[in-house]
Amino acid sequence: MKEGKDIDKLFKDGLGNPDLPFNDLEWDNLEERLHPTPKRRVVPLFWLTAAAGIAAMLLIVFLLVKPSNNKTDVKAVLKTDRENQHNNKQNNSGNLTGLPTKQIDPVVNTDSNSLAVNQQNIETGKSVQKRITDVNVEIGQKAIETAGNNSNLLANVQFKPDLSSKIDPVELKDQKLAAHVAVGKSERIKPPVLKQKSRFVLSILAAPDLTGVQKSGTSNLSGGFGVEATYMITKKLSITTGASYAKKIYDSDFSLYNPNTSYIFKIAPSNIHANCDVIDIPLNVNYKVFGNSRNSISVSTGLSSYLMLKEKYSYSYTGDYKGPQDFEIKGQNQHYLGIANVGVEFQHKINNNLSISAKPFMKIPLTDIGYGNSKLSSTGVAVSVNMNLFKKN
């Protein structure tokens, strides 16, 4: 505590009796920092030079361009107005009564010939000159009065159009101008009639195929040709039907041959060869999966009916045995909607009415076909030429 009291006393004595030297220069510096003297802004020499140049240019322009003389302008306006008044009077009446067609201007000319002519005109037309002078004085007074309001009098006189000889106000007044106002319902505007695509397409086709009995392992070249008609339900959906005459030629093992007959072979044949004439009536639904202005791709599925026109079967035996060789029947077997159709059609458009197409297809039996009750299937490609029918405008 004693040591702390000594420290307090030491600070008290030091602050109570400070021994600090006084320097006037430091106070002056402090006062200058607290209150700095504002510095004068020096204008750059560049701006002074630019201002002097602009002033010199203005002075030169003022000395070169002289103000226009108002008296000269007024005299030009008076002279032009006087000439136009004189010309208008000559055009309306042909000639002034009692006045010469040539205006006499009493201006002194240094040419001797001109002076003689002017002197002669003055002597012979004193009374006329007096009347002209009076008219000119009157026109000049009117021009002076209107000069302040119309500073472009000369331009108005020169470009004033003369409408009296071009437009007859009487004709415009007598014309009957009438406006017809529609009363009632407005007439309905019919939409433009555009050409519509035909909804009916006629196709002539040829369809080679490979025909065989399922599980026989063999197939034979067959084929047909016919006519089909397609009706477009929408742009993508359509239905097809028609009729084609086809040859169904196939070979099969006798075990796959199951005729509805009570006849029993003494020795069973080893092989059966069939040659059938068939009417194929398809009913397919088509859907376009891709199409542009020239090409299209469609998938189709449906059912076909086989009408068996003629069936001829030939039997083959092993060994030297000679049993029944042939058997033929006509128009006894019809299979309605007994074959399933699956196909993909690729169509190319030649013009607006004609196109060609190729259609790979498969015909899968849903029932036994023909006298032998065989599972008869076909795979082939139908090539057709298509024509648009009943095109509407």
XYZ file of C-alpha atoms in Angstrom:
393
model
C 0.000 0.000 0.000
C 2.826 2.309 0.804
C 4.422 1.599 -2.509
C 1.105 2.360 -4.254
C 0.807 5.687 -2.413
C 4.281 6.671 -3.523
C 3.338 6.043 -7.165
C 0.231 8.195 -6.849
C 2.251 10.974 -5.360
C 4.780 10.710 -8.121
C 2.108 11.130 -10.842
C 0.464 13.951 -8.909
C 3.672 15.884 -8.603
C 4.558 15.319 -12.219
C 1.235 16.560 -13.565
C 0.896 19.379 -11.094
C 4.183 21.025 -11.926
C 4.972 20.098 -15.534
C 8.291 21.303 -16.839
C 7.628 21.355 -20.597
C 9.549 23.659 -22.986
C 7.417 26.050 -25.074
C 8.108 26.387 -28.828
C 6.236 28.998 -30.903
C 7.071 27.330 -34.226
C 5.250 24.146 -33.261
C 2.108 26.100 -32.325
C 2.211 27.845 -35.683
C 2.445 24.523 -37.501
C -0.461 23.142 -35.507
C -2.612 26.182 -36.261
C -1.835 25.870 -40.002
C -2.961 22.220 -39.959
C -6.190 23.095 -38.140
C -6.997 26.045 -40.423
C -5.363 25.424 -43.837
C -5.209 28.293 -46.290
C -7.403 27.602 -49.397
C -5.355 27.142 -52.528
C -6.229 29.017 -55.671
C -7.149 26.843 -58.587
C -4.925 27.402 -61.584
C -6.634 27.243 -64.950
C -4.671 24.996 -67.303
C -2.958 26.606 -70.214
C -4.803 24.324 -72.643
C -8.230 25.767 -71.796
C -6.946 29.306 -72.077
C -5.583 28.588 -75.549
C -8.874 26.958 -76.655
C -10.959 29.885 -75.402
C -8.718 32.350 -77.230
C -9.054 30.386 -80.472
C -12.862 30.246 -80.252
C -13.025 33.991 -79.606
C -10.845 34.669 -82.636
C -13.046 32.520 -84.883
C -16.219 34.271 -83.708
C -14.654 37.636 -84.434
C -13.658 36.594 -87.974
C -17.153 35.270 -88.730
C -18.747 38.461 -87.400
C -16.524 40.619 -89.616
C -16.974 38.536 -92.801
C -20.745 37.969 -92.653
C -22.562 41.239 -93.255
C -26.145 41.738 -92.140
C -28.728 41.774 -94.905
C -30.120 45.089 -96.056
C -33.814 45.359 -95.172
C -34.400 48.115 -97.666
C -33.165 45.967 -100.539
C -35.474 43.078 -99.479
C -38.480 45.377 -99.299
C -37.709 46.778 -102.738
C -37.427 43.244 -104.186
C -40.780 42.299 -102.653
C -42.426 45.447 -103.992
C -41.017 44.912 -107.467
C -42.087 41.245 -107.580
C -45.573 42.008 -106.291
C -45.945 44.786 -108.860
C -44.903 42.493 -111.721
C -47.268 39.729 -110.634
C -50.198 42.130 -110.283
C -49.530 43.413 -113.788
C -49.279 39.853 -115.229
C -52.522 38.713 -113.518
C -54.424 41.655 -114.970
C -53.147 40.835 -118.452
C -54.133 37.149 -118.111
C -57.676 37.884 -116.884
C -58.679 40.650 -119.309
C -56.233 40.113 -122.128
C -55.016 43.736 -121.886
C -55.550 46.690 -119.590
C -57.948 49.264 -120.946
C -56.102 52.360 -122.006
C -52.698 51.004 -120.813
C -49.793 49.833 -122.942
C -48.766 46.185 -122.652
C -45.148 47.158 -121.895
C -44.473 48.702 -118.536
C -42.391 51.838 -118.593
C -39.838 52.169 -115.840
C -38.454 55.698 -115.624
C -34.942 54.636 -114.760
C -31.991 56.516 -116.179
C -29.870 54.376 -118.488
C -26.386 55.262 -119.629
C -26.952 53.667 -123.048
C -27.811 56.308 -125.662
C -30.189 54.101 -127.645
C -32.113 53.033 -124.559
C -32.277 56.653 -123.399
C -33.795 57.744 -126.706
C -36.417 55.020 -126.623
C -37.351 55.783 -123.014
C -37.565 59.501 -123.758
C -39.898 58.909 -126.673
C -42.156 56.656 -124.562
C -42.269 59.247 -121.795
C -43.284 62.024 -124.177
C -46.054 59.996 -125.825
C -47.473 58.498 -122.572
C -47.378 61.148 -119.860
C -50.903 60.546 -118.764
C -50.353 56.783 -118.771
C -47.177 57.145 -116.709
C -49.055 59.121 -114.104
C -51.683 56.393 -113.709
C -49.010 53.697 -113.454
C -47.158 55.649 -110.790
C -50.320 55.983 -108.709
C -51.002 52.268 -108.953
C -47.435 51.380 -108.005
C -47.513 53.668 -104.989
C -50.729 52.054 -103.765
C -49.376 48.519 -104.226
C -46.145 49.447 -102.443
C -48.009 50.769 -99.426
C -50.003 47.544 -99.141
C -46.859 45.449 -99.480
C -45.108 47.418 -96.726
C -48.090 46.910 -94.403
C -48.132 43.156 -94.938
C -44.356 42.667 -95.106
C -44.074 42.194 -91.350
C -46.791 39.513 -91.262
C -45.721 37.626 -94.358
C -41.948 37.383 -94.684
C -42.203 34.803 -97.420
C -44.323 36.871 -99.772
C -42.010 36.281 -102.738
C -42.225 32.492 -102.373
C -46.009 32.640 -102.003
C -46.334 34.649 -105.202
C -44.022 32.395 -107.198
C -45.493 29.030 -106.104
C -49.128 29.986 -105.747
C -51.051 27.289 -107.641
C -53.694 28.251 -110.118
C -56.617 25.913 -109.436
C -59.206 27.796 -111.430
C -58.280 26.087 -114.701
C -57.847 22.547 -113.353
C -60.628 21.871 -110.821
C -64.170 22.974 -111.308
C -65.761 23.498 -107.903
C -69.201 23.200 -109.463
C -68.508 19.675 -110.641
C -67.355 18.620 -107.187
C -70.387 20.206 -105.642
C -72.825 18.461 -107.955
C -71.353 14.998 -107.452
C -73.498 12.675 -105.368
C -71.499 10.963 -102.684
C -73.385 8.228 -100.897
C -72.274 5.652 -98.337
C -74.177 2.394 -98.050
C -74.468 1.075 -94.524
C -75.054 -2.656 -94.129
C -78.166 -3.445 -92.112
C -78.694 -6.783 -90.424
C -76.323 -9.701 -90.067
C -73.031 -9.551 -91.899
C -72.502 -12.060 -94.640
C -70.521 -15.044 -93.482
C -67.195 -15.361 -95.255
C -66.738 -18.824 -96.649
C -63.373 -20.432 -95.986
C -61.219 -21.137 -99.024
C -61.890 -24.514 -100.573
C -58.775 -26.621 -100.633
C -58.122 -29.898 -102.353
C -58.691 -32.826 -100.055
C -56.817 -36.071 -100.193
C -58.788 -39.034 -101.435
C -60.084 -41.396 -98.783
C -60.262 -44.351 -101.176
C -57.166 -46.054 -102.563
C -57.329 -48.853 -105.129
C -54.383 -51.252 -105.224
C -53.411 -53.866 -107.799
C -51.008 -56.339 -106.259
C -48.885 -59.401 -106.881
C -47.809 -61.467 -103.878
C -45.258 -64.271 -104.282
C -44.807 -66.364 -101.126
C -43.444 -69.544 -99.628
C -46.200 -71.903 -98.441
C -45.827 -74.929 -96.223
C -47.414 -76.990 -93.491
C -46.261 -76.219 -89.990
C -43.752 -78.744 -88.588
C -43.154 -80.220 -92.049
C -39.837 -78.443 -92.489
C -40.435 -77.788 -96.199
C -42.056 -74.996 -98.190
C -42.867 -74.381 -101.824
C -42.994 -71.274 -103.977
C -46.566 -70.085 -104.360
C -48.204 -66.754 -105.034
C -51.210 -64.785 -106.110
C -52.525 -61.543 -107.539
C -55.584 -59.467 -106.857
C -57.230 -56.155 -106.073
C -57.561 -54.386 -102.734
C -59.364 -51.227 -101.616
C -58.254 -49.063 -98.703
C -60.430 -46.532 -96.886
C -58.658 -43.783 -94.921
C -60.434 -43.254 -91.596
C -57.889 -40.706 -90.360
C -54.504 -39.542 -91.547
C -52.900 -42.532 -89.856
C -55.629 -45.171 -89.546
C -57.176 -47.088 -92.438
C -58.868 -50.384 -93.260
C -58.203 -52.633 -96.266
C -60.203 -55.362 -97.947
C -60.263 -57.004 -101.359
C -59.825 -60.361 -103.085
C -56.932 -62.207 -104.643
C -56.535 -65.447 -106.482
C -53.733 -67.571 -105.014
C -51.999 -70.867 -105.631
C -51.117 -72.850 -102.521
C -48.565 -75.508 -103.318
C -46.976 -77.498 -100.542
C -45.554 -80.912 -99.554
C -45.948 -82.608 -96.204
C -45.527 -85.903 -94.464
C -48.540 -88.198 -94.446
C -48.684 -87.952 -90.658
C -49.645 -84.253 -91.033
C -52.438 -85.154 -93.426
C -55.759 -85.702 -91.610
C -58.687 -85.793 -94.063
C -62.282 -86.195 -92.867
C -62.939 -89.495 -94.621
C -63.649 -93.118 -93.768
C -61.310 -94.396 -96.433
C -58.379 -96.375 -95.075
C -55.187 -96.831 -97.069
C -53.896 -100.405 -97.117
C -50.376 -99.045 -97.133
C -49.973 -95.469 -95.935
C -48.299 -93.065 -98.395
C -45.017 -91.571 -97.325
C -45.589 -88.068 -98.733
C -48.437 -85.773 -99.824
C -48.138 -83.132 -102.556
C -50.955 -80.523 -102.660
C -51.891 -77.997 -105.333
C -54.838 -75.790 -104.299
C -56.613 -72.857 -105.935
C -57.765 -70.396 -103.290
C -59.644 -67.078 -103.116
C -58.090 -64.976 -100.360
C -60.341 -62.238 -98.879
C -58.426 -60.132 -96.315
C -59.782 -57.625 -93.803
C -56.879 -55.641 -92.333
C -56.411 -52.595 -90.151
C -53.457 -50.350 -91.046
C -51.680 -47.753 -88.944
C -49.113 -45.298 -90.349
C -46.114 -45.048 -88.054
C -44.071 -42.745 -90.286
C -44.922 -40.493 -93.186
C -43.764 -37.458 -95.142
C -44.579 -35.947 -98.514
C -42.987 -38.853 -100.423
C -42.600 -41.955 -98.226
C -44.512 -43.695 -95.472
C -44.344 -46.836 -93.329
C -47.439 -48.617 -92.026
C -48.074 -51.717 -89.965
C -51.146 -53.861 -90.567
C -52.903 -56.774 -88.998
C -56.180 -58.561 -89.612
C -57.865 -61.764 -90.730
C -58.309 -63.532 -94.056
C -60.922 -65.928 -95.367
C -59.883 -68.823 -97.635
C -62.391 -70.054 -100.177
C -61.024 -73.337 -101.573
C -61.908 -73.522 -105.273
C -60.070 -76.691 -106.168
C -57.823 -79.045 -104.215
C -55.662 -81.724 -105.805
C -53.556 -84.098 -103.739
C -50.903 -86.536 -105.024
C -49.613 -89.445 -102.933
C -46.119 -90.944 -102.932
C -45.202 -94.420 -101.600
C -42.007 -96.136 -100.637
C -41.161 -99.353 -102.444
C -42.962 -100.880 -105.433
C -46.493 -100.628 -104.025
C -48.948 -98.746 -106.246
C -51.896 -97.451 -104.255
C -54.189 -94.451 -104.948
C -52.215 -91.798 -106.790
C -54.433 -88.665 -106.962
C -57.460 -87.205 -105.309
C -59.309 -84.012 -106.352
C -62.245 -82.061 -104.889
C -63.845 -78.750 -105.828
C -65.577 -76.048 -103.755
C -66.118 -78.035 -100.593
C -64.008 -76.188 -98.001
C -64.398 -72.545 -96.953
C -62.525 -71.097 -93.986
C -63.987 -67.756 -92.918
C -61.603 -65.535 -90.964
C -59.440 -68.555 -90.276
C -56.046 -66.994 -91.126
C -54.268 -64.176 -89.266
C -52.415 -61.541 -91.293
C -49.387 -59.534 -90.133
C -47.450 -57.152 -92.374
C -45.359 -53.992 -92.741
C -45.911 -51.764 -95.773
C -43.343 -49.378 -97.290
C -44.998 -46.869 -99.633
C -43.432 -44.393 -102.069
C -45.477 -41.617 -103.627
C -44.906 -40.954 -107.344
C -47.414 -38.109 -107.719
C -50.642 -36.958 -106.114
C -52.642 -39.857 -107.574
C -50.158 -42.722 -107.870
C -47.861 -44.613 -105.514
C -46.131 -47.953 -105.211
C -45.595 -50.111 -102.138
C -43.896 -53.265 -100.944
C -45.394 -55.215 -98.063
C -43.670 -58.160 -96.353
C -46.385 -60.334 -94.758
C -47.103 -63.521 -92.883
C -50.283 -65.638 -92.922
C -50.692 -67.743 -89.800
C -53.456 -70.415 -89.715
C -55.971 -70.241 -86.873
C -57.741 -73.388 -88.006
C -57.092 -76.476 -90.161
C -57.066 -75.662 -93.880
C -58.413 -77.675 -96.799
C -59.428 -81.289 -97.238
C -56.297 -82.523 -95.475
C -56.910 -80.317 -92.385
C -53.351 -79.023 -92.469
C -51.861 -76.037 -90.630
C -51.078 -74.096 -93.776
C -48.924 -70.953 -93.413
C -47.393 -68.503 -95.921
C -44.629 -65.888 -95.891
C -44.028 -63.468 -98.748
C -43.888 -59.934 -100.141
C -46.841 -58.161 -101.771
C -45.907 -55.524 -104.378
C -48.710 -53.149 -105.351
C -49.549 -50.086 -107.406
C -51.918 -47.715 -105.593
C -54.278 -45.148 -107.142
C -56.328 -42.491 -105.371
C -60.060 -42.567 -106.195
C -62.942 -40.107 -105.814
C -60.769 -37.107 -105.127
C -62.807 -34.112 -103.908
C -62.141 -30.426 -104.585
